[in-house]
Short mmCIF file of C-alpha atoms in Angstrom, two decimals:
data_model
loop_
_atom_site.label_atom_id
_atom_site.label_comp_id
_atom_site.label_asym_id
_atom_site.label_seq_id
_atom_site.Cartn_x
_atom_site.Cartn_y
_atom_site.Cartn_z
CA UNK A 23 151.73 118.74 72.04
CA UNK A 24 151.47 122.54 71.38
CA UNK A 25 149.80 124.73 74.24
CA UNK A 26 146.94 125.47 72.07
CA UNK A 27 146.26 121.88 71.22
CA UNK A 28 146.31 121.07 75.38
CA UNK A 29 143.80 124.03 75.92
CA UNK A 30 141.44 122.73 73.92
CA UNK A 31 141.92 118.99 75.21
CA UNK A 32 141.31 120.47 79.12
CA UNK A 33 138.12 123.30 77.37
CA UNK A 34 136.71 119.65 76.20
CA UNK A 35 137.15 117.85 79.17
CA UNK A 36 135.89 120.54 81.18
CA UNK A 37 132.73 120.45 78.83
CA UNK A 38 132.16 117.02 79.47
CA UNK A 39 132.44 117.52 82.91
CA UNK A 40 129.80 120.07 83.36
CA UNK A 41 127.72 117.80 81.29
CA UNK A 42 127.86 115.33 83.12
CA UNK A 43 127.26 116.93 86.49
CA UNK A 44 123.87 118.53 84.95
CA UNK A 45 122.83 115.02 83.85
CA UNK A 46 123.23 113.67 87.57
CA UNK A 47 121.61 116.55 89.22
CA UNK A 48 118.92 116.60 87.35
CA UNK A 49 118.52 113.29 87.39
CA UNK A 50 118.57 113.37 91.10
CA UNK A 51 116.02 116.00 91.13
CA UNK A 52 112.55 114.32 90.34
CA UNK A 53 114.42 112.10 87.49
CA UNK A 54 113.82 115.13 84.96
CA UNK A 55 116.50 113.77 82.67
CA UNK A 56 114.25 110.69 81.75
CA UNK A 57 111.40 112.96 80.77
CA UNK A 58 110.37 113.50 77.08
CA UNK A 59 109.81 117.20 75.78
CA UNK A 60 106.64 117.68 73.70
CA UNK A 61 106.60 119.80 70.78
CA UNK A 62 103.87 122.10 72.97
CA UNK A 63 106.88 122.33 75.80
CA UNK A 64 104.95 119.71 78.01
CA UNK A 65 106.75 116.53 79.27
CA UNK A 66 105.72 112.94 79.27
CA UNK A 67 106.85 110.06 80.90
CA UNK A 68 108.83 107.04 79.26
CA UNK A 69 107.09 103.79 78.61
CA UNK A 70 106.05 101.98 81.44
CA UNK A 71 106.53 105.37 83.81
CA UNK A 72 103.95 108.12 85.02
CA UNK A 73 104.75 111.54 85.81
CA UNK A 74 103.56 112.32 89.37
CA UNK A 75 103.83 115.71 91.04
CA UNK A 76 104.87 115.62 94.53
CA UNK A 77 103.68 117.63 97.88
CA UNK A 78 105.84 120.38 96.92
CA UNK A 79 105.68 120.65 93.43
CA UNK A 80 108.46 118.20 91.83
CA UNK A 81 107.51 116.45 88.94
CA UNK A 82 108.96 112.83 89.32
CA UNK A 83 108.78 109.99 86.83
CA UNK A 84 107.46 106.92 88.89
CA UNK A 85 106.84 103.48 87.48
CA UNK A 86 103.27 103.37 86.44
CA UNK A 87 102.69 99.81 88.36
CA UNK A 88 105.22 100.53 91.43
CA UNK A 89 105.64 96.92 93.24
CA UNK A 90 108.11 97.57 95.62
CA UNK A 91 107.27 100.59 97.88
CA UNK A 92 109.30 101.92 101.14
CA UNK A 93 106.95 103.91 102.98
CA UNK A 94 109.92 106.08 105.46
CA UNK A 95 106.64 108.62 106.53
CA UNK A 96 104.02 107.94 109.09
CA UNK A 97 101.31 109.02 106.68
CA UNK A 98 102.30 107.61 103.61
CA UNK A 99 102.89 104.15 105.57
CA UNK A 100 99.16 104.01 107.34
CA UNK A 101 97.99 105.41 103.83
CA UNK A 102 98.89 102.55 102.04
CA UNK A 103 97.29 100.05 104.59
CA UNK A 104 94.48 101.72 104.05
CA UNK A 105 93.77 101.93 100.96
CA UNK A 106 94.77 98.95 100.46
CA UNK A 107 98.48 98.18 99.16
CA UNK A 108 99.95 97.32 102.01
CA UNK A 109 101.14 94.49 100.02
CA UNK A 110 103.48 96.45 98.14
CA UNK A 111 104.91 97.88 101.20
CA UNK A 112 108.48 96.91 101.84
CA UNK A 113 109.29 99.35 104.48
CA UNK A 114 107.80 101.88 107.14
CA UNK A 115 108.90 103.61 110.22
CA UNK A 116 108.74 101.47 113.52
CA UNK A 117 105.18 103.54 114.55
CA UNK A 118 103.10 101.92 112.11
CA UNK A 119 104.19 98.46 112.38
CA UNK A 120 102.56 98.90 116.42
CA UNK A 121 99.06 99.72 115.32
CA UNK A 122 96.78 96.60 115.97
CA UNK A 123 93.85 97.64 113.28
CA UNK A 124 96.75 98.06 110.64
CA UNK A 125 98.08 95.05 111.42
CA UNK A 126 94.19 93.49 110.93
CA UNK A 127 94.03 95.53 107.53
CA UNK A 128 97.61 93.91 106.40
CA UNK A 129 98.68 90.71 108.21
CA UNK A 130 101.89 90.57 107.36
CA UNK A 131 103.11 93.70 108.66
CA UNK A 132 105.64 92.97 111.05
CA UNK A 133 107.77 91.24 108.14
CA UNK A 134 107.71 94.82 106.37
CA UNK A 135 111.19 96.43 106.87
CA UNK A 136 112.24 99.67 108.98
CA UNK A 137 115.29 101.01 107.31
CA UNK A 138 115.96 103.63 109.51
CA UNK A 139 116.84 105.33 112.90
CA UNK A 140 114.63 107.97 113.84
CA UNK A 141 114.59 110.45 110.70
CA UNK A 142 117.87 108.81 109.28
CA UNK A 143 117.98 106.50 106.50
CA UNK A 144 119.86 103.28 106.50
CA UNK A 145 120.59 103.49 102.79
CA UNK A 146 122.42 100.22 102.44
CA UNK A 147 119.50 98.41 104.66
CA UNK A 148 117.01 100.29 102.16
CA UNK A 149 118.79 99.43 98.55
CA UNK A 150 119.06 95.46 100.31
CA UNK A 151 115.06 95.69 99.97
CA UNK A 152 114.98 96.79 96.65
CA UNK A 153 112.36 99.35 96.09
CA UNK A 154 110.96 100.92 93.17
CA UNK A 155 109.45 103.55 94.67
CA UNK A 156 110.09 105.91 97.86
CA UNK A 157 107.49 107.92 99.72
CA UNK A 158 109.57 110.24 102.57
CA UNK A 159 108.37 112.97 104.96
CA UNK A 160 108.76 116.65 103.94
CA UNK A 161 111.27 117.21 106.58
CA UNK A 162 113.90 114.33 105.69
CA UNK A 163 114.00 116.31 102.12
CA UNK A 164 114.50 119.29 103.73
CA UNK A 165 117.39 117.69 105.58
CA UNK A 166 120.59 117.88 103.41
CA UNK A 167 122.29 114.74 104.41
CA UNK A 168 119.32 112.71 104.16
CA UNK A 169 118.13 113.90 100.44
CA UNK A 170 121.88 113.14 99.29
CA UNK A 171 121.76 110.07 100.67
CA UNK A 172 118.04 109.63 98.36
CA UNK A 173 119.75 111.31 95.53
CA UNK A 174 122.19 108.90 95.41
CA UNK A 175 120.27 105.84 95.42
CA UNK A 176 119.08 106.29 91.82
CA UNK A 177 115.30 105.16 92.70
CA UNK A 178 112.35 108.04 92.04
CA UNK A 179 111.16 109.00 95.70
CA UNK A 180 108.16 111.46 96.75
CA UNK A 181 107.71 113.82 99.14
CA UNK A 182 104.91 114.15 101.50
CA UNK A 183 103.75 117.19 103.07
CA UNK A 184 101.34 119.31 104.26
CA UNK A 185 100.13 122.15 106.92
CA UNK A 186 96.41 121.91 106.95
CA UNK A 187 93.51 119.21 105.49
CA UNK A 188 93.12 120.40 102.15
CA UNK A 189 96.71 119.76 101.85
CA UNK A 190 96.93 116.25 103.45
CA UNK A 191 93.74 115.69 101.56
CA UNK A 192 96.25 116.30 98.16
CA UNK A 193 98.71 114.47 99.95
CA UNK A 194 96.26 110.70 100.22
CA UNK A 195 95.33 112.19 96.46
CA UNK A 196 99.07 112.34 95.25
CA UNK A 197 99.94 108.81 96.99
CA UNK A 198 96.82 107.04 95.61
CA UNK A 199 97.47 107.84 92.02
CA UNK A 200 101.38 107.22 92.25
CA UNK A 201 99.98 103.49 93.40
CA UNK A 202 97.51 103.72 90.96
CA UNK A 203 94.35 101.09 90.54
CA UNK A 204 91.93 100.10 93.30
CA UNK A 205 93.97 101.99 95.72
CA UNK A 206 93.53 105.40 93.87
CA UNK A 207 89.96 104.63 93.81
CA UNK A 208 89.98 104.06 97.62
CA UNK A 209 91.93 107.31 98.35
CA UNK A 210 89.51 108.73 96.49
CA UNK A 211 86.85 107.70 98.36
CA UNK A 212 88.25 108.05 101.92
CA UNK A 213 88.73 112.15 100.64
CA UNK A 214 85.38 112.23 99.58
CA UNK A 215 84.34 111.78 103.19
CA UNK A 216 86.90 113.63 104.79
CA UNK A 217 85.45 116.55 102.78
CA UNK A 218 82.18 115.49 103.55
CA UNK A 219 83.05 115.88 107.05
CA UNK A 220 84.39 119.16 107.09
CA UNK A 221 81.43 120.61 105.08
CA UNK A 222 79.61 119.22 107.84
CA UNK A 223 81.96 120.75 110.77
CA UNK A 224 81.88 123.95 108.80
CA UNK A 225 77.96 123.97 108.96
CA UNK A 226 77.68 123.18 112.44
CA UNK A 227 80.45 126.10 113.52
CA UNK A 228 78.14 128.49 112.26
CA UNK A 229 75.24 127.64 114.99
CA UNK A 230 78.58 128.36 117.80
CA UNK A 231 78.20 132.11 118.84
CA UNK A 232 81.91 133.46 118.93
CA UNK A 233 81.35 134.22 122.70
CA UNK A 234 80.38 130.74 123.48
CA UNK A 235 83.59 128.79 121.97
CA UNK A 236 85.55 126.95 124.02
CA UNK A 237 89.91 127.43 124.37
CA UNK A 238 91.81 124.04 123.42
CA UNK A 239 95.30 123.69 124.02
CA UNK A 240 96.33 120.54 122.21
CA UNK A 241 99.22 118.86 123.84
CA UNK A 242 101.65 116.53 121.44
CA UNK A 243 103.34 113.77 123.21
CA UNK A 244 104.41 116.21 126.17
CA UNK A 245 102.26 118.80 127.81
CA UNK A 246 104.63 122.01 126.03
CA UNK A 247 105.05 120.57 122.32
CA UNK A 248 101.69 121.95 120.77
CA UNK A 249 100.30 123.33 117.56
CA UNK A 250 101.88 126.36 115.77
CA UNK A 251 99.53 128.54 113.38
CA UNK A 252 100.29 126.90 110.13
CA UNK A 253 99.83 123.25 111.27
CA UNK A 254 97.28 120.61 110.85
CA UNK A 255 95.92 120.54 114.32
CA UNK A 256 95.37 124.14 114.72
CA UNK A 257 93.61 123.83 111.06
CA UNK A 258 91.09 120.95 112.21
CA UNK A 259 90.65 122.12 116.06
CA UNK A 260 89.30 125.28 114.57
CA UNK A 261 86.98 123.78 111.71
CA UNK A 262 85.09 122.28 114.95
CA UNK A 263 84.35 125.56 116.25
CA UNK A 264 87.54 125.75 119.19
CA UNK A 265 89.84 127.82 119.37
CA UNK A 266 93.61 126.34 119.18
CA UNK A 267 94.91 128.94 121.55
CA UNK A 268 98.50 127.71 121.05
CA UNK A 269 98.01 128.28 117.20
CA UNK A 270 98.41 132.59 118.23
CA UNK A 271 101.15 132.67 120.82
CA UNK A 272 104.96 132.80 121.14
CA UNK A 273 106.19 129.58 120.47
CA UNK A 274 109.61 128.20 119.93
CA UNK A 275 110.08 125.88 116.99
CA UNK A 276 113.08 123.64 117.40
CA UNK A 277 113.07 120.34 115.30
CA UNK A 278 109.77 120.93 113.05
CA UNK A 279 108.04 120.86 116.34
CA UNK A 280 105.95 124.34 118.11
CA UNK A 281 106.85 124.44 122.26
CA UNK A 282 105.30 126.62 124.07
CA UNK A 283 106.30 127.01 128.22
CA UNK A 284 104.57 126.23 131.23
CA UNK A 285 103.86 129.68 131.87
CA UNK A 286 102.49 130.13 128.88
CA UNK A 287 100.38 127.97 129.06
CA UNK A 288 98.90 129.20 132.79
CA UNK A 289 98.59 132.42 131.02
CA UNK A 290 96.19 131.11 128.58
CA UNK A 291 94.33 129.03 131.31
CA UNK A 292 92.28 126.78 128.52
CA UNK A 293 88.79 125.59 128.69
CA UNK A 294 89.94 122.13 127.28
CA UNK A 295 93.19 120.66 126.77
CA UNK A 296 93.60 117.48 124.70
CA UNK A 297 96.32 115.18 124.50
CA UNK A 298 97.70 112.38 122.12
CA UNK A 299 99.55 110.06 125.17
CA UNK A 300 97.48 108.48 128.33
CA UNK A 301 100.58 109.28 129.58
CA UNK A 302 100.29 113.07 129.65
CA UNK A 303 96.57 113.13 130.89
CA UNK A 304 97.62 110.98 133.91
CA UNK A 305 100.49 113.43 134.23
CA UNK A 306 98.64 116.29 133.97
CA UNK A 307 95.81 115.19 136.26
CA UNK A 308 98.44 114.27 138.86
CA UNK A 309 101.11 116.59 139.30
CA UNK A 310 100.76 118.94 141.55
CA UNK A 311 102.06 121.56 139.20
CA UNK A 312 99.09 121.73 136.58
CA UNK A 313 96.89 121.62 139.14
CA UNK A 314 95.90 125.73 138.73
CA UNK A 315 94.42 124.96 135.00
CA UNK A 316 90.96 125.46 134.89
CA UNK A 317 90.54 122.26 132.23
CA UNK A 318 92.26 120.47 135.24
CA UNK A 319 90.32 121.59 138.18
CA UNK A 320 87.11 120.77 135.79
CA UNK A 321 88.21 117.68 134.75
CA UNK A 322 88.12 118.27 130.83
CA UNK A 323 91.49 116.73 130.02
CA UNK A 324 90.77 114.19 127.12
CA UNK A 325 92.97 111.96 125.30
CA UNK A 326 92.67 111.87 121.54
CA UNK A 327 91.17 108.63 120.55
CA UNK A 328 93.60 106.05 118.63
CA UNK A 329 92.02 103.78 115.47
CA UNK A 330 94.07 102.75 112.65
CA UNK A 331 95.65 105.98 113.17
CA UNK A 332 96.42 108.72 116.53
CA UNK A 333 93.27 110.84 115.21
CA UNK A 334 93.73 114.59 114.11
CA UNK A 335 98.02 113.85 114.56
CA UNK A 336 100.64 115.53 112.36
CA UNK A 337 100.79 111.50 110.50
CA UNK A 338 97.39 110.56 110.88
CA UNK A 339 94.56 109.68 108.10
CA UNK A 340 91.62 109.59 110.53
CA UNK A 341 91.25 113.81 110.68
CA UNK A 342 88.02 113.58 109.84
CA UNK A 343 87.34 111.33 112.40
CA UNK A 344 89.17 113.83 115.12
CA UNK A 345 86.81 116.92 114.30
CA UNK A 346 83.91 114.41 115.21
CA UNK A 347 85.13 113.46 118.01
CA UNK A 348 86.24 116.98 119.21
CA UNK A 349 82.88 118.06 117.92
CA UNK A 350 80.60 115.48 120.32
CA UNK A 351 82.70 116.01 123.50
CA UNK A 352 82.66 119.40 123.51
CA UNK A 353 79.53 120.66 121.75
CA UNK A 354 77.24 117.81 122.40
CA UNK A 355 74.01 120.15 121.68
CA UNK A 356 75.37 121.26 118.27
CA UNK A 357 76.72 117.56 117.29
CA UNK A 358 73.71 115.48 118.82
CA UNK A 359 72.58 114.48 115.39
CA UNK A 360 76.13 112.54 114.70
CA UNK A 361 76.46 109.66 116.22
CA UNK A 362 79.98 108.78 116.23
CA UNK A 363 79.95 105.50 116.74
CA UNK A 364 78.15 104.71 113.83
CA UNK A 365 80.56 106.84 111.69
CA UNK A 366 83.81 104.90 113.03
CA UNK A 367 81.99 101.42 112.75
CA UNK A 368 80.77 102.20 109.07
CA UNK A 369 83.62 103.38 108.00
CA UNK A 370 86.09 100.99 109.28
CA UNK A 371 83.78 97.86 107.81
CA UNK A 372 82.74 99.41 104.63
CA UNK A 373 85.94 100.77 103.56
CA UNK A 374 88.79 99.56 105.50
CA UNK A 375 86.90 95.62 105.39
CA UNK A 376 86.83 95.85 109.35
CA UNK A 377 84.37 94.61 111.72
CA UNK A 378 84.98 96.72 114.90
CA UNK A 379 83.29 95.46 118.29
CA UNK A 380 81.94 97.23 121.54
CA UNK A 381 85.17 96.31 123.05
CA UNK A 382 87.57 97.39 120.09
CA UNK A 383 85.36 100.58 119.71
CA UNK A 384 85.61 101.33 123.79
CA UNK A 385 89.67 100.76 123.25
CA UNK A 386 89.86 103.21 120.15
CA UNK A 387 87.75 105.96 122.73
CA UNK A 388 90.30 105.58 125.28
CA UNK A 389 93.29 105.78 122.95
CA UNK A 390 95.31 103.63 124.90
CA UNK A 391 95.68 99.68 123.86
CA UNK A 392 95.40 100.03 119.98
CA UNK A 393 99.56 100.23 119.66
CA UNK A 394 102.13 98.20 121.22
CA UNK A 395 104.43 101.03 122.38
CA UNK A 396 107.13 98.44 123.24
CA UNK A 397 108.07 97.93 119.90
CA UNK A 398 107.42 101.24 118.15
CA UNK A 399 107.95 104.73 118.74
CA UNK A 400 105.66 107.63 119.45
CA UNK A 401 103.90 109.12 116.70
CA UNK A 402 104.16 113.15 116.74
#
């Protein structure tokens, strides 16, 4: 074979190559390779598929009746409960599986599977379960391994994400219509209140003189992880009225989490601090060190309540029902027309199809008894 004949042979093969390596990216990439080009320059789905835009912007073809549904993100996992397809859940992180009103909502929860480590995927354990569809957490994308590993796999997966509660209001949007049916309609209506709520929040804020808002420092897990400026908690602290005082300092981010340091915090001496673990208040009412803070000496430590979800956390639903809460215990005089009671009990029996009693209710308050924290872990 002449050296000219061989150089085209390898210009071919190289061709092919390249080909070929598009193909798989961009099939890896939101499945763009099954997507059908309109004569207009728009795209549609194949038969039997939906096109379904993600949390940050990818345009993935999804099956349009998705059975078989691994839930590896706190949110997307308590979403589905909710709104009822738990029943096409095959898989969810450990922390959902432990809440006691989710397990109410979907029975058989404990058989659902937990195909991964902390934020690392058990592919092998995943593909043995099947799915058609995968919801994951912003950060596992972001996380090179772990999206290669998802690549790989060959099965369309979503991203979930967001920084403030229009955005995890898209988010419930984006996961309800990927589901599709009665559980779109249910997403629907559970946003339809959260934005009722904040109107409401919003109105209320406006009767708080600037001079008379209180200082919250919101403590996540552990008294120094706490809420950065772009982050959900500093986003609904402040539609009450507070001010996240965490949300404008120095902070070092390690591991998609905000720290700030102890002396930090004495420097901003808040009004109110409010935790997400018993086990912090109790720590923070009883160590000697924190005993300076005024929110200490005053006794205005709270812990956030827990429902179906840790209210107002980074994987929580149940922000709405956080600003209420925040709202009656520390502007009672502005909130004295909601009754928050009433707004749990309502919408946990007319929505979520649960009856809550006094006792139930009084467990939610305390946030402490709703989860079994032996067999899950902490929710940030």
């Amino acid at each position: 074979m002449n050296t000219s004949k061989r150089s085209k042979i390898w210009r071919l093969i190289c061709i092919m190559l390249v080909i070929a390596i598009i193909s798989s990216l961009t099939a890896c990439y939101g499945n763009t390779s099954r997507l059908t080009e309109k004569p207009n320059g728009s795209v549609a789905a194949r038969e039997g598929y939906k096109l379904t835009t993600d949390c940050i912007g990818r345009k993935v073809e999804v099956p349009a009746s998705p059975q078989r549904i691994a839930a590896l993100d706190s949110f997307a996992g308590e979403a589905m409960v909710m709104i009822g397809a738990g029943d096409k859940m095959i898989a969810a992180p450990n922390g959902v599986k432990t809440d006691l009103l989710l397990q109410r909502i979907y029975p058989n929860m404990q058989k659902v599977g937990v195909p991964m480590a902390g934020a690392a995927i058990n592919a092998e354990t995943l593909m043995a379960l099947q799915p058609d569809l995968i919801f994951i957490k912003e950060a596992m994308y972001l996380t090179e391994g772990e999206r290669a590993k998802l690549d790989k796999l060959g099965v369309p997966y979503l991203v979930v994400g967001y920084d403030s509660m229009e955005e995890q209001i898209n988010a419930l949007h984006m996961i309800g219509e990927s589901i599709g049916s009665s559980a779109a309609e249910k997403a629907a209506a559970i946003n339809q209140y959260y934005r009722q709520v904040i109107a409401q929040a919003k109105e209320i804020q406006k009767q708080i003189p600037e001079k008379d808002r209180f200082r919250v420092y919101h403590a996540i897990n552990e008294i120094v992880r706490t809420d950065g400026a772009k982050t959900l908690g500093n986003d609904w602290i402040s539609s009450v009225g507070a001010i996240d005082i965490s949300a404008g300092g120095q902070l070092k981010f390690y591991e998609n989490d905000y720290f700030a340091s102890m002396e930090q915090i004495y420097q901003w001496d808040p009004d109110i601090i409010i935790c997400n673990e018993a086990d912090t208040v109790v720590y923070l009412m009883e160590d000697s060190k924190w005993q300076g803070l005024r929110a200490v000496r005053e006794d205005r430590v709270y812990n956030i309540p827990v429902g179906a979800t840790r209210w107002g956390q980074r994987g929580s639903l149940e922000t709405f029902f956080a600003i209420l809460w925040l709202g009656t215990t520390i502007y009672p005089e502005q909130y004295k027309d909601v009754d928050l009671k009433k707004e749990v009990l309502d919408f946990y029996n007319h929505i979520l199809g649960l009856k809550i009693d006094d006792h139930t209710y009084e467990l939610i308050l305390s946030g402490n008894g709703i989860r079994n924290k032996s067999s899950g872990e902490k929710e940030k």
